[in-house]
Amino acid sequence: MTSPTVPVVIVGAGPSGLTAATLLAQYGIESLLLERWEGVYPQPRAVHLDGEIRRIVERLGIGPGFDAITRPASGLRLVDRRHRVLAQFDRDPAGGRNGFPEANLFDQPELEALLRANLALHPAVSLRGGVEVTGLAVEKDCARVDCEDRATGASYSVRARYVLGCDGANSLVRAAIGARMRDLRFEQRWLVVDLATTVDPGHWGGVHQVCDPRRAATYMRIGATRHRWEFRLQPGESADYYRDLARLWPLLAPWLADTDREGLELVRVAEYTFRAQLADRWRAGRVFLLGDAAHLTPPFIGQGMGAGVRDAANLSWKLAGVLRGELPESMLGTYETERKPHARTMIRLAKLTGMTMTEGGELGNRLRGLLAPRLHRLPGLTRTIISGESPPLHRSALVAAPPLRRGLAGRLVPNERMADGRRVDDLIAGRYAIITTSAPSPMEAVTVEQRGGVVLRAVPGTALHRWLRGGHADAVLVRPDGTVQTCGRTLSDLYSSLPSFAPSARPAQTGSATPKAAD
Ligand SMILES: O=C(O)CCc1cccc(O)c1
């Protein structure tokens, strides 16, 4: 049995697949989402997303729902085995340059439930659960996805113009396109423990990383009653041993008082092997890899799930532009060019944090005591961990970074509040935007509007103006995903790079092409 060709088939309804489907639908693109499980996979997994990902959550239309399930975190602390602070990286819980808390803790099944419920607003997405994808073949004008209904065993195929493999670490889509994971040389076994309790153990409200080669550990409070611990397993140890609270207690005791023991509920104990891997290629023609299918990271900086959401946000507007005939198909090559180096940098940073926590024995402990307080002075790689701002995207056909001084190109525009109270992201609303220090002429504003874009004015004295001038630019062209594509001296410098890209299909809850002044 076959069905008609759909524009996009997405294999896997985890956070990456759900994000891609929602954003495509906002651009009016139909997709079929195929998922092995009938409902949300109930086990807790990811627990953190940063301020940049929180902006994408807002674009998806689930911001208020997310606020109800999240707990802003105070930041990241490296502590020694006696919990003395070695270094601390504070995150603004009120919202920094992204306009939202910089570190957000939550329970993944609750987030997935929100994302699924939100699909009801998007008839362009069909979610089919209980489906095992068994094969993928590229035909002349489409890709064929072979499926099996897990309840009945019935086999059928669907045809798609594009296929997104969001099917996780053991991705069938990855194998089908002949891509392979490259090992970035990190492998450690850890015990992950989720507990519920009404007791407040009274710790600092951020993520604690215990740097101790004998028993490295992580602790964070992720909700009103929910707590997550992670402990590195020693050779010969396994999660089976730690199946009850009595056996876990020696690990938990440094964090809880004896009196807290009463009323502790064990939500789950699982063993995970933390790995660092990157797929050698992320695309073969009309088939793309996203999320864990393309990259695996140890969780030490809380960037695993966010990387997949970033993939979806990067690819979906480009795919929509190509499917709507507004962008040349060659632009799809920028997905891997931009995302792969970004993912690699974040994985390296997670590895560095993991090594800081676990390597070097007693000598390592002494070095940590000396070096950790000076970490903030290290340039480059650690900028992300210190400031919470992720690195700029690599130069591509859609990131025009000059070779020597890249300025703002590839960076995310700050989500400042404008004079009318709305934020930059609300005004951009998935469109192309030009942000300029000088007022556009009526003709310039109309031209941008005719191409589906929006002009935002950065008024002197405002944060947006300071950001532009700090990047030595008077005007920037911002892509629908909020990334700076090109910098220019004047607005007219940027016209030539502004494609016709129609506004998103979602109801206009945002501004028009009329310039908005930043406060
Ligand atoms: O960077 C931060 O502020 C938090 C990083 C983090 C989040 C969740 C788990 C984890 O191990 C680190």
Short mmCIF file of C-alpha atoms and ligand atoms in Angstrom, two decimals:
data_model
loop_
_atom_site.label_atom_id
_atom_site.label_comp_id
_atom_site.label_asym_id
_atom_site.label_seq_id
_atom_site.Cartn_x
_atom_site.Cartn_y
_atom_site.Cartn_z
CA MET A 1 0.00 0.00 0.00
CA THR A 2 1.36 3.50 -0.80
CA SER A 3 0.10 6.99 -0.02
CA PRO A 4 0.52 10.32 -1.85
CA THR A 5 3.79 12.25 -1.61
CA VAL A 6 3.92 14.54 1.42
CA PRO A 7 6.28 17.54 1.49
CA VAL A 8 8.15 16.41 4.61
CA VAL A 9 8.24 13.15 6.58
CA ILE A 10 9.82 13.47 10.02
CA VAL A 11 11.00 10.25 11.64
CA GLY A 12 10.85 10.61 15.43
CA ALA A 13 8.58 12.81 17.59
CA GLY A 14 11.07 13.84 20.26
CA PRO A 15 11.93 17.51 20.83
CA SER A 16 13.81 17.92 17.49
CA GLY A 17 11.06 16.32 15.39
CA LEU A 18 8.24 18.15 17.18
CA THR A 19 10.08 21.47 16.83
CA ALA A 20 10.71 20.95 13.12
CA ALA A 21 7.08 19.94 12.48
CA THR A 22 5.71 22.97 14.36
CA LEU A 23 8.01 25.50 12.68
CA LEU A 24 7.32 24.03 9.22
CA ALA A 25 3.60 24.25 9.93
CA GLN A 26 4.00 27.91 10.90
CA TYR A 27 5.32 28.42 7.36
CA GLY A 28 2.37 26.50 5.94
CA ILE A 29 4.37 23.33 5.15
CA GLU A 30 2.65 19.98 5.70
CA SER A 31 4.51 17.20 7.43
CA LEU A 32 3.91 13.64 8.59
CA LEU A 33 5.53 12.82 11.91
CA LEU A 34 6.19 9.10 12.46
CA GLU A 35 6.85 7.89 16.00
CA ARG A 36 7.56 4.43 17.41
CA TRP A 37 5.68 5.04 20.68
CA GLU A 38 1.97 5.79 20.93
CA GLY A 39 2.34 8.55 23.52
CA VAL A 40 5.04 10.64 25.15
CA TYR A 41 7.94 8.45 26.25
CA PRO A 42 7.40 8.66 30.03
CA GLN A 43 10.98 8.50 31.37
CA PRO A 44 12.70 11.75 32.42
CA ARG A 45 15.73 12.55 30.24
CA ALA A 46 16.83 16.12 29.38
CA VAL A 47 16.38 18.66 32.18
CA HIS A 48 17.90 21.92 30.88
CA LEU A 49 17.56 24.43 28.10
CA ASP A 50 19.35 27.77 27.81
CA GLY A 51 18.03 31.25 27.02
CA GLU A 52 18.60 30.82 23.26
CA ILE A 53 16.50 27.65 23.17
CA ARG A 54 13.88 29.33 25.38
CA ARG A 55 13.42 31.84 22.52
CA ILE A 56 12.64 28.97 20.15
CA VAL A 57 10.17 27.59 22.72
CA GLU A 58 8.43 30.98 22.58
CA ARG A 59 8.32 30.89 18.77
CA LEU A 60 6.69 27.48 18.93
CA GLY A 61 3.79 29.12 20.80
CA ILE A 62 4.22 27.23 24.08
CA GLY A 63 5.99 29.94 26.12
CA PRO A 64 3.34 30.38 28.86
CA GLY A 65 2.84 26.61 29.12
CA PHE A 66 6.60 26.15 29.48
CA ASP A 67 6.78 28.82 32.20
CA ALA A 68 4.31 26.72 34.19
CA ILE A 69 6.58 23.64 34.13
CA THR A 70 10.03 25.20 34.42
CA ARG A 71 12.27 26.42 37.19
CA PRO A 72 14.86 29.09 36.30
CA ALA A 73 18.29 27.99 37.52
CA SER A 74 20.87 30.28 39.14
CA GLY A 75 23.76 28.96 37.03
CA LEU A 76 26.57 26.44 37.16
CA ARG A 77 28.87 25.74 40.10
CA LEU A 78 32.01 23.63 40.15
CA VAL A 79 32.53 22.33 43.69
CA ASP A 80 35.11 20.06 45.30
CA ARG A 81 34.30 16.78 47.05
CA ARG A 82 33.42 18.67 50.24
CA HIS A 83 31.08 20.92 48.22
CA ARG A 84 33.33 23.97 48.56
CA VAL A 85 32.87 26.28 45.57
CA LEU A 86 35.75 26.22 43.06
CA ALA A 87 34.06 28.39 40.40
CA GLN A 88 30.58 29.77 39.76
CA PHE A 89 28.93 30.96 36.55
CA ASP A 90 25.78 32.93 37.32
CA ARG A 91 22.77 32.98 34.96
CA ASP A 92 20.23 35.76 35.02
CA PRO A 93 16.91 34.21 36.11
CA ALA A 94 15.07 37.40 35.13
CA GLY A 95 16.34 37.21 31.53
CA GLY A 96 19.44 38.59 29.91
CA ARG A 97 20.12 39.27 26.24
CA ASN A 98 17.68 36.54 25.19
CA GLY A 99 14.77 38.08 27.10
CA PHE A 100 14.17 34.87 29.08
CA PRO A 101 15.93 33.13 31.97
CA GLU A 102 19.36 31.99 30.83
CA ALA A 103 19.06 28.52 32.39
CA ASN A 104 15.75 26.65 32.58
CA LEU A 105 15.21 23.31 34.33
CA PHE A 106 12.25 21.06 33.52
CA ASP A 107 11.09 17.49 33.01
CA GLN A 108 11.31 16.31 29.37
CA PRO A 109 8.04 14.32 29.27
CA GLU A 110 6.20 17.47 30.42
CA LEU A 111 7.83 19.50 27.65
CA GLU A 112 7.00 16.86 25.03
CA ALA A 113 3.38 16.78 26.21
CA LEU A 114 3.20 20.56 25.68
CA LEU A 115 4.74 20.28 22.22
CA ARG A 116 2.29 17.54 21.24
CA ALA A 117 -0.75 19.40 22.59
CA ASN A 118 0.35 22.46 20.60
CA LEU A 119 0.21 20.44 17.37
CA ALA A 120 -3.57 20.56 17.64
CA LEU A 121 -3.26 24.19 16.47
CA HIS A 122 -1.45 23.05 13.33
CA PRO A 123 -3.56 20.90 11.02
CA ALA A 124 -0.58 20.85 8.63
CA VAL A 125 1.07 18.27 10.94
CA SER A 126 -0.12 14.66 11.15
CA LEU A 127 1.38 12.72 14.05
CA ARG A 128 1.22 8.95 13.65
CA GLY A 129 2.25 6.93 16.72
CA GLY A 130 2.96 3.21 17.01
CA VAL A 131 4.91 3.20 13.72
CA GLU A 132 8.25 1.50 13.21
CA VAL A 133 10.19 2.91 10.27
CA THR A 134 11.84 -0.12 8.68
CA GLY A 135 13.53 1.30 5.61
CA LEU A 136 14.34 4.39 3.55
CA ALA A 137 15.13 4.58 -0.15
CA VAL A 138 15.73 7.59 -2.35
CA GLU A 139 13.78 7.44 -5.62
CA LYS A 140 13.87 9.80 -8.60
CA ASP A 141 11.78 12.70 -7.29
CA CYS A 142 11.15 11.67 -3.70
CA ALA A 143 12.23 9.49 -0.79
CA ARG A 144 10.30 6.33 0.14
CA VAL A 145 9.87 5.64 3.84
CA ASP A 146 8.88 2.04 4.66
CA CYS A 147 6.77 1.64 7.78
CA GLU A 148 5.26 -1.08 9.93
CA ASP A 149 2.23 -0.56 12.14
CA ARG A 150 3.41 -1.94 15.50
CA ALA A 151 -0.09 -2.97 16.59
CA THR A 152 -1.19 -4.84 13.45
CA GLY A 153 2.13 -5.64 11.79
CA ALA A 154 0.82 -4.13 8.53
CA SER A 155 3.50 -2.75 6.21
CA TYR A 156 3.15 0.31 4.02
CA SER A 157 5.26 3.08 2.49
CA VAL A 158 4.99 6.86 2.39
CA ARG A 159 6.72 9.11 -0.13
CA ALA A 160 8.16 12.49 0.76
CA ARG A 161 10.02 15.30 -0.95
CA TYR A 162 12.22 15.61 2.14
CA VAL A 163 12.87 13.33 5.10
CA LEU A 164 14.14 14.52 8.48
CA GLY A 165 15.78 11.81 10.57
CA CYS A 166 15.06 12.82 14.17
CA ASP A 167 15.21 9.19 15.25
CA GLY A 168 17.81 9.36 17.96
CA ALA A 169 21.17 7.82 18.75
CA ASN A 170 20.44 4.52 16.97
CA SER A 171 19.02 6.31 13.91
CA LEU A 172 17.81 4.09 11.09
CA VAL A 173 17.77 7.15 8.83
CA ARG A 174 21.48 7.73 9.51
CA ALA A 175 22.31 4.13 8.61
CA ALA A 176 20.10 4.31 5.50
CA ILE A 177 22.04 7.28 4.06
CA GLY A 178 25.36 5.62 4.86
CA ALA A 179 26.41 8.23 7.45
CA ARG A 180 28.48 7.12 10.43
CA MET A 181 29.08 8.46 13.88
CA ARG A 182 32.64 9.69 14.46
CA ASP A 183 33.85 9.11 17.98
CA LEU A 184 35.09 12.29 19.70
CA ARG A 185 36.73 10.18 22.41
CA PHE A 186 34.64 10.37 25.52
CA GLU A 187 32.94 7.46 27.24
CA GLN A 188 31.91 7.29 30.89
CA ARG A 189 29.23 5.28 32.73
CA TRP A 190 27.00 7.32 35.02
CA LEU A 191 24.07 6.62 37.31
CA VAL A 192 21.13 9.00 36.82
CA VAL A 193 18.76 9.31 39.78
CA ASP A 194 15.48 11.26 39.79
CA LEU A 195 13.81 11.76 43.17
CA ALA A 196 10.65 13.51 44.33
CA THR A 197 10.28 15.04 47.79
CA THR A 198 8.36 17.88 49.39
CA VAL A 199 11.40 18.67 51.53
CA ASP A 200 13.54 21.64 50.42
CA PRO A 201 17.16 20.56 50.99
CA GLY A 202 18.08 24.25 50.88
CA HIS A 203 20.90 24.19 48.32
CA TRP A 204 21.91 26.97 45.92
CA GLY A 205 19.40 27.02 43.06
CA GLY A 206 21.72 26.11 40.21
CA VAL A 207 23.54 23.08 38.81
CA HIS A 208 26.27 21.69 41.11
CA GLN A 209 29.12 19.79 39.46
CA VAL A 210 31.22 17.87 41.97
CA CYS A 211 34.82 17.71 40.69
CA ASP A 212 36.15 14.54 42.26
CA PRO A 213 37.85 11.74 40.32
CA ARG A 214 36.78 9.28 43.05
CA ARG A 215 33.05 10.08 42.70
CA ALA A 216 32.21 12.91 40.32
CA ALA A 217 28.58 13.95 40.66
CA THR A 218 25.93 16.44 39.51
CA TYR A 219 22.99 17.77 41.48
CA MET A 220 20.17 20.15 40.56
CA ARG A 221 16.64 20.84 41.70
CA ILE A 222 14.49 20.73 38.55
CA GLY A 223 11.04 21.49 39.95
CA ALA A 224 9.05 22.19 43.10
CA THR A 225 9.41 18.59 44.25
CA ARG A 226 11.73 17.04 41.66
CA HIS A 227 15.52 16.59 42.05
CA ARG A 228 18.15 15.10 39.72
CA TRP A 229 21.45 13.53 40.80
CA GLU A 230 24.07 11.96 38.56
CA PHE A 231 27.01 9.93 39.89
CA ARG A 232 29.91 8.54 37.91
CA LEU A 233 29.98 4.76 38.23
CA GLN A 234 33.23 3.10 39.12
CA PRO A 235 34.44 0.02 37.19
CA GLY A 236 32.41 -3.00 38.31
CA GLU A 237 29.49 -0.92 39.61
CA SER A 238 26.11 -0.99 37.88
CA ALA A 239 22.72 0.67 38.20
CA ASP A 240 21.20 -2.69 39.28
CA TYR A 241 22.91 -2.40 42.64
CA TYR A 242 21.42 1.05 43.29
CA ARG A 243 17.83 -0.02 42.72
CA ASP A 244 16.49 1.15 46.10
CA LEU A 245 16.83 4.14 48.40
CA ALA A 246 18.70 2.23 51.08
CA ARG A 247 21.55 1.48 48.67
CA LEU A 248 21.44 4.96 47.16
CA TRP A 249 21.57 6.65 50.54
CA PRO A 250 25.41 6.75 50.89
CA LEU A 251 25.50 8.71 47.58
CA LEU A 252 22.64 11.02 48.56
CA ALA A 253 23.66 11.58 52.18
CA PRO A 254 26.07 14.47 51.45
CA TRP A 255 23.09 16.37 49.97
CA LEU A 256 20.26 15.52 52.38
CA ALA A 257 19.73 15.46 56.13
CA ASP A 258 18.82 12.14 57.82
CA THR A 259 15.40 13.62 58.51
CA ASP A 260 14.87 14.22 54.74
CA ARG A 261 14.94 10.48 54.13
CA GLU A 262 11.31 10.10 55.12
CA GLY A 263 9.01 10.79 52.16
CA LEU A 264 11.67 10.48 49.44
CA GLU A 265 10.14 8.94 46.31
CA LEU A 266 12.41 7.24 43.80
CA VAL A 267 11.19 8.28 40.33
CA ARG A 268 13.85 6.37 38.42
CA VAL A 269 17.38 5.07 38.51
CA ALA A 270 19.10 4.42 35.20
CA GLU A 271 22.58 3.84 33.91
CA TYR A 272 23.72 5.94 30.99
CA THR A 273 26.93 5.80 29.02
CA PHE A 274 27.82 9.42 28.27
CA ARG A 275 29.41 9.71 24.84
CA ALA A 276 30.72 12.37 22.45
CA GLN A 277 29.97 11.61 18.80
CA LEU A 278 29.32 13.55 15.58
CA ALA A 279 27.89 12.10 12.36
CA ASP A 280 30.34 12.39 9.45
CA ARG A 281 27.60 13.82 7.22
CA TRP A 282 24.23 15.24 8.12
CA ARG A 283 22.58 15.12 4.71
CA ALA A 284 22.26 12.98 1.65
CA GLY A 285 20.20 14.81 -0.99
CA ARG A 286 16.67 15.10 0.31
CA VAL A 287 17.38 13.35 3.62
CA PHE A 288 18.66 15.24 6.71
CA LEU A 289 19.80 14.18 10.19
CA LEU A 290 18.84 16.16 13.28
CA GLY A 291 19.26 15.80 17.05
CA ASP A 292 20.87 12.68 18.52
CA ALA A 293 20.90 11.11 15.06
CA ALA A 294 23.56 13.71 14.12
CA HIS A 295 25.37 14.33 17.42
CA LEU A 296 25.76 12.99 20.95
CA THR A 297 27.18 14.97 23.82
CA PRO A 298 27.92 14.26 27.47
CA PRO A 299 25.39 16.27 29.52
CA PHE A 300 27.81 18.32 31.64
CA ILE A 301 26.71 21.70 30.27
CA GLY A 302 23.09 20.73 29.67
CA GLN A 303 23.21 21.16 25.86
CA GLY A 304 22.08 17.78 24.48
CA MET A 305 18.42 18.42 23.77
CA GLY A 306 19.02 22.07 22.86
CA ALA A 307 21.38 21.06 20.04
CA GLY A 308 18.55 19.14 18.34
CA VAL A 309 16.13 22.04 18.79
CA ARG A 310 18.78 24.34 17.24
CA ASP A 311 19.04 21.92 14.28
CA ALA A 312 15.28 22.11 13.74
CA ALA A 313 15.19 25.91 13.96
CA ASN A 314 18.12 26.22 11.55
CA LEU A 315 16.70 23.86 8.91
CA SER A 316 12.94 24.43 9.00
CA TRP A 317 12.78 27.99 7.57
CA LYS A 318 15.27 27.07 4.84
CA LEU A 319 13.26 23.97 3.91
CA ALA A 320 10.05 26.02 3.92
CA GLY A 321 11.71 28.61 1.64
CA VAL A 322 12.82 25.90 -0.81
CA LEU A 323 9.44 24.12 -0.78
CA ARG A 324 7.67 27.44 -1.38
CA GLY A 325 10.07 28.30 -4.22
CA GLU A 326 11.53 31.35 -2.44
CA LEU A 327 15.03 30.01 -1.80
CA PRO A 328 17.25 27.99 -4.15
CA GLU A 329 17.68 24.36 -3.12
CA SER A 330 21.43 24.94 -2.84
CA MET A 331 20.73 26.88 0.40
CA LEU A 332 19.94 23.57 2.13
CA GLY A 333 23.68 22.87 2.11
CA THR A 334 24.11 25.63 4.71
CA TYR A 335 22.38 23.45 7.34
CA GLU A 336 25.37 21.15 7.85
CA THR A 337 27.93 23.90 7.15
CA GLU A 338 26.50 26.00 9.98
CA ARG A 339 25.28 23.46 12.49
CA LYS A 340 28.06 20.88 12.50
CA PRO A 341 30.89 23.17 13.76
CA HIS A 342 28.52 24.64 16.35
CA ALA A 343 27.59 21.18 17.64
CA ARG A 344 31.27 20.18 17.68
CA THR A 345 32.22 23.23 19.76
CA MET A 346 29.47 22.54 22.29
CA ILE A 347 30.50 18.87 22.56
CA ARG A 348 34.13 19.93 23.18
CA LEU A 349 32.97 22.28 25.91
CA ALA A 350 30.91 19.53 27.55
CA LYS A 351 33.91 17.19 27.35
CA LEU A 352 36.15 19.84 28.90
CA THR A 353 33.71 20.26 31.78
CA GLY A 354 33.50 16.47 32.20
CA MET A 355 37.29 16.13 32.24
CA THR A 356 37.51 18.96 34.79
CA MET A 357 35.15 16.97 36.99
CA THR A 358 36.69 13.55 36.65
CA GLU A 359 40.36 13.55 35.59
CA GLY A 360 43.73 13.72 37.25
CA GLY A 361 43.37 12.01 40.63
CA GLU A 362 44.70 13.82 43.72
CA LEU A 363 47.05 16.00 41.67
CA GLY A 364 44.01 16.94 39.57
CA ASN A 365 42.18 17.97 42.73
CA ARG A 366 45.00 20.30 43.69
CA LEU A 367 45.16 21.78 40.16
CA ARG A 368 41.38 22.30 40.11
CA GLY A 369 41.63 24.25 43.36
CA LEU A 370 44.17 26.53 41.71
CA LEU A 371 42.72 26.83 38.21
CA ALA A 372 38.94 26.80 38.61
CA PRO A 373 38.71 30.30 40.16
CA ARG A 374 40.66 31.60 37.12
CA LEU A 375 38.50 29.88 34.48
CA HIS A 376 36.70 33.11 33.67
CA ARG A 377 39.99 34.52 32.33
CA LEU A 378 40.27 31.80 29.65
CA PRO A 379 39.19 33.08 26.21
CA GLY A 380 37.59 31.14 23.34
CA LEU A 381 35.92 27.88 24.21
CA THR A 382 34.94 28.87 27.73
CA ARG A 383 33.16 32.05 26.63
CA THR A 384 29.99 30.01 26.21
CA ILE A 385 30.11 28.51 29.68
CA ILE A 386 30.91 31.88 31.25
CA SER A 387 28.46 34.11 29.39
CA GLY A 388 25.86 31.51 28.38
CA GLU A 389 26.05 32.86 24.79
CA SER A 390 26.61 30.11 22.24
CA PRO A 391 29.26 30.53 19.51
CA PRO A 392 28.48 32.25 16.17
CA LEU A 393 27.47 30.07 13.22
CA HIS A 394 30.15 29.16 10.69
CA ARG A 395 30.39 31.18 7.47
CA SER A 396 28.04 29.85 4.76
CA ALA A 397 25.99 31.04 1.79
CA LEU A 398 23.61 32.42 4.45
CA VAL A 399 26.22 33.77 6.90
CA ALA A 400 28.37 36.35 5.13
CA ALA A 401 31.21 36.59 7.64
CA PRO A 402 34.28 38.40 6.31
CA PRO A 403 37.40 36.23 6.69
CA LEU A 404 39.29 38.43 9.16
CA ARG A 405 36.85 40.44 11.28
CA ARG A 406 33.54 38.59 11.42
CA GLY A 407 31.67 41.16 13.52
CA LEU A 408 28.07 40.20 14.17
CA ALA A 409 27.56 37.77 11.27
CA GLY A 410 26.46 34.33 12.48
CA ARG A 411 25.44 35.67 15.91
CA LEU A 412 21.93 35.64 17.29
CA VAL A 413 20.31 39.08 17.45
CA PRO A 414 19.65 40.05 21.10
CA ASN A 415 16.00 39.82 22.01
CA GLU A 416 15.76 43.37 23.39
CA ARG A 417 12.50 45.02 24.33
CA MET A 418 11.37 47.72 21.84
CA ALA A 419 9.70 51.04 22.59
CA ASP A 420 6.20 49.57 22.27
CA GLY A 421 7.00 46.87 24.85
CA ARG A 422 7.34 44.03 22.37
CA ARG A 423 10.57 42.12 21.91
CA VAL A 424 12.75 41.85 18.78
CA ASP A 425 11.70 38.21 18.23
CA ASP A 426 7.99 39.14 18.34
CA LEU A 427 8.55 41.76 15.65
CA ILE A 428 10.71 39.55 13.44
CA ALA A 429 8.16 36.72 13.80
CA GLY A 430 9.93 34.24 11.55
CA ARG A 431 10.61 36.77 8.77
CA TYR A 432 13.72 38.41 7.34
CA ALA A 433 14.49 41.69 9.14
CA ILE A 434 16.80 44.63 8.65
CA ILE A 435 17.90 46.31 11.88
CA THR A 436 19.30 49.75 11.22
CA THR A 437 20.54 52.77 13.16
CA SER A 438 19.13 55.21 10.58
CA ALA A 439 15.47 55.71 9.74
CA PRO A 440 14.57 54.04 6.44
CA SER A 441 12.96 56.13 3.73
CA PRO A 442 9.30 55.27 3.00
CA MET A 443 10.43 53.64 -0.24
CA GLU A 444 13.00 51.50 1.53
CA ALA A 445 10.44 50.38 4.11
CA VAL A 446 7.93 49.50 1.38
CA THR A 447 10.54 47.53 -0.58
CA VAL A 448 11.40 45.44 2.49
CA GLU A 449 7.70 44.89 3.19
CA GLN A 450 7.07 43.81 -0.40
CA ARG A 451 9.75 41.14 0.03
CA GLY A 452 8.00 39.90 3.18
CA GLY A 453 10.54 41.41 5.58
CA VAL A 454 10.46 43.96 8.38
CA VAL A 455 12.65 46.97 9.28
CA LEU A 456 13.49 47.59 12.94
CA ARG A 457 15.09 50.88 13.94
CA ALA A 458 17.77 50.82 16.64
CA VAL A 459 17.51 54.25 18.23
CA PRO A 460 20.68 55.80 19.74
CA GLY A 461 20.90 55.19 23.48
CA THR A 462 19.17 51.81 23.31
CA ALA A 463 20.66 48.36 23.96
CA LEU A 464 20.03 47.36 20.34
CA HIS A 465 21.92 50.43 19.10
CA ARG A 466 24.84 49.66 21.42
CA TRP A 467 24.89 46.08 20.15
CA LEU A 468 25.03 47.22 16.50
CA ARG A 469 27.72 49.80 17.13
CA GLY A 470 29.69 47.34 19.30
CA GLY A 471 29.75 45.08 16.23
CA HIS A 472 30.93 48.01 14.04
CA ALA A 473 27.71 47.89 12.00
CA ASP A 474 25.05 50.45 11.16
CA ALA A 475 22.67 47.89 9.71
CA VAL A 476 22.33 44.10 9.79
CA LEU A 477 20.26 41.63 7.81
CA VAL A 478 18.70 39.12 10.22
CA ARG A 479 17.42 35.74 9.02
CA PRO A 480 14.04 34.32 10.02
CA ASP A 481 15.81 32.22 12.70
CA GLY A 482 17.26 35.35 14.33
CA THR A 483 20.84 34.85 13.04
CA VAL A 484 22.69 37.82 11.54
CA GLN A 485 23.26 37.02 7.85
CA THR A 486 25.15 40.16 6.74
CA CYS A 487 26.37 43.42 8.24
CA GLY A 488 26.34 46.67 6.31
CA ARG A 489 27.10 50.36 6.56
CA THR A 490 23.65 51.39 5.41
CA LEU A 491 20.27 49.82 4.90
CA SER A 492 20.67 50.03 1.12
CA ASP A 493 23.88 47.94 1.38
CA LEU A 494 21.67 45.04 2.50
CA TYR A 495 18.88 45.14 -0.10
CA SER A 496 20.77 42.95 -2.54
CA SER A 497 20.95 40.12 0.02
CA LEU A 498 17.28 40.31 1.08
CA PRO A 499 15.35 37.47 -0.56
CA SER A 500 11.58 37.50 -1.02
CA PHE A 501 10.47 35.34 1.88
CA ALA A 502 6.81 35.56 2.76
CA PRO A 503 5.80 36.09 6.39
CA SER A 504 4.96 32.98 8.35
CA ALA A 505 1.53 31.49 7.91
CA ARG A 506 0.81 31.81 11.61
CA PRO A 507 -1.78 34.43 12.68
CA ALA A 508 -0.27 37.93 12.71
CA GLN A 509 0.26 38.51 16.42
CA THR A 510 3.29 40.65 15.61
CA GLY A 511 4.33 43.89 13.93
CA SER A 512 4.27 45.11 10.32
CA ALA A 513 7.02 46.63 8.21
CA THR A 514 6.56 49.97 9.97
CA PRO A 515 9.86 50.73 11.71
CA LYS A 516 9.78 50.15 15.46
CA ALA A 517 12.05 52.15 17.72
CA ALA A 518 14.03 50.29 20.37
CA ASP A 519 14.00 51.72 23.87
O1 LIG B 1 25.10 26.50 32.09
C1 LIG B 1 24.30 26.39 33.02
O2 LIG B 1 23.94 27.38 33.66
C2 LIG B 1 23.70 25.05 33.41
C3 LIG B 1 24.42 23.92 32.75
C4 LIG B 1 23.86 22.54 33.06
C5 LIG B 1 22.55 22.27 32.98
C6 LIG B 1 22.05 21.00 33.23
C7 LIG B 1 22.90 19.98 33.52
C8 LIG B 1 24.22 20.23 33.60
O3 LIG B 1 25.03 19.21 33.93
C9 LIG B 1 24.73 21.50 33.37
#
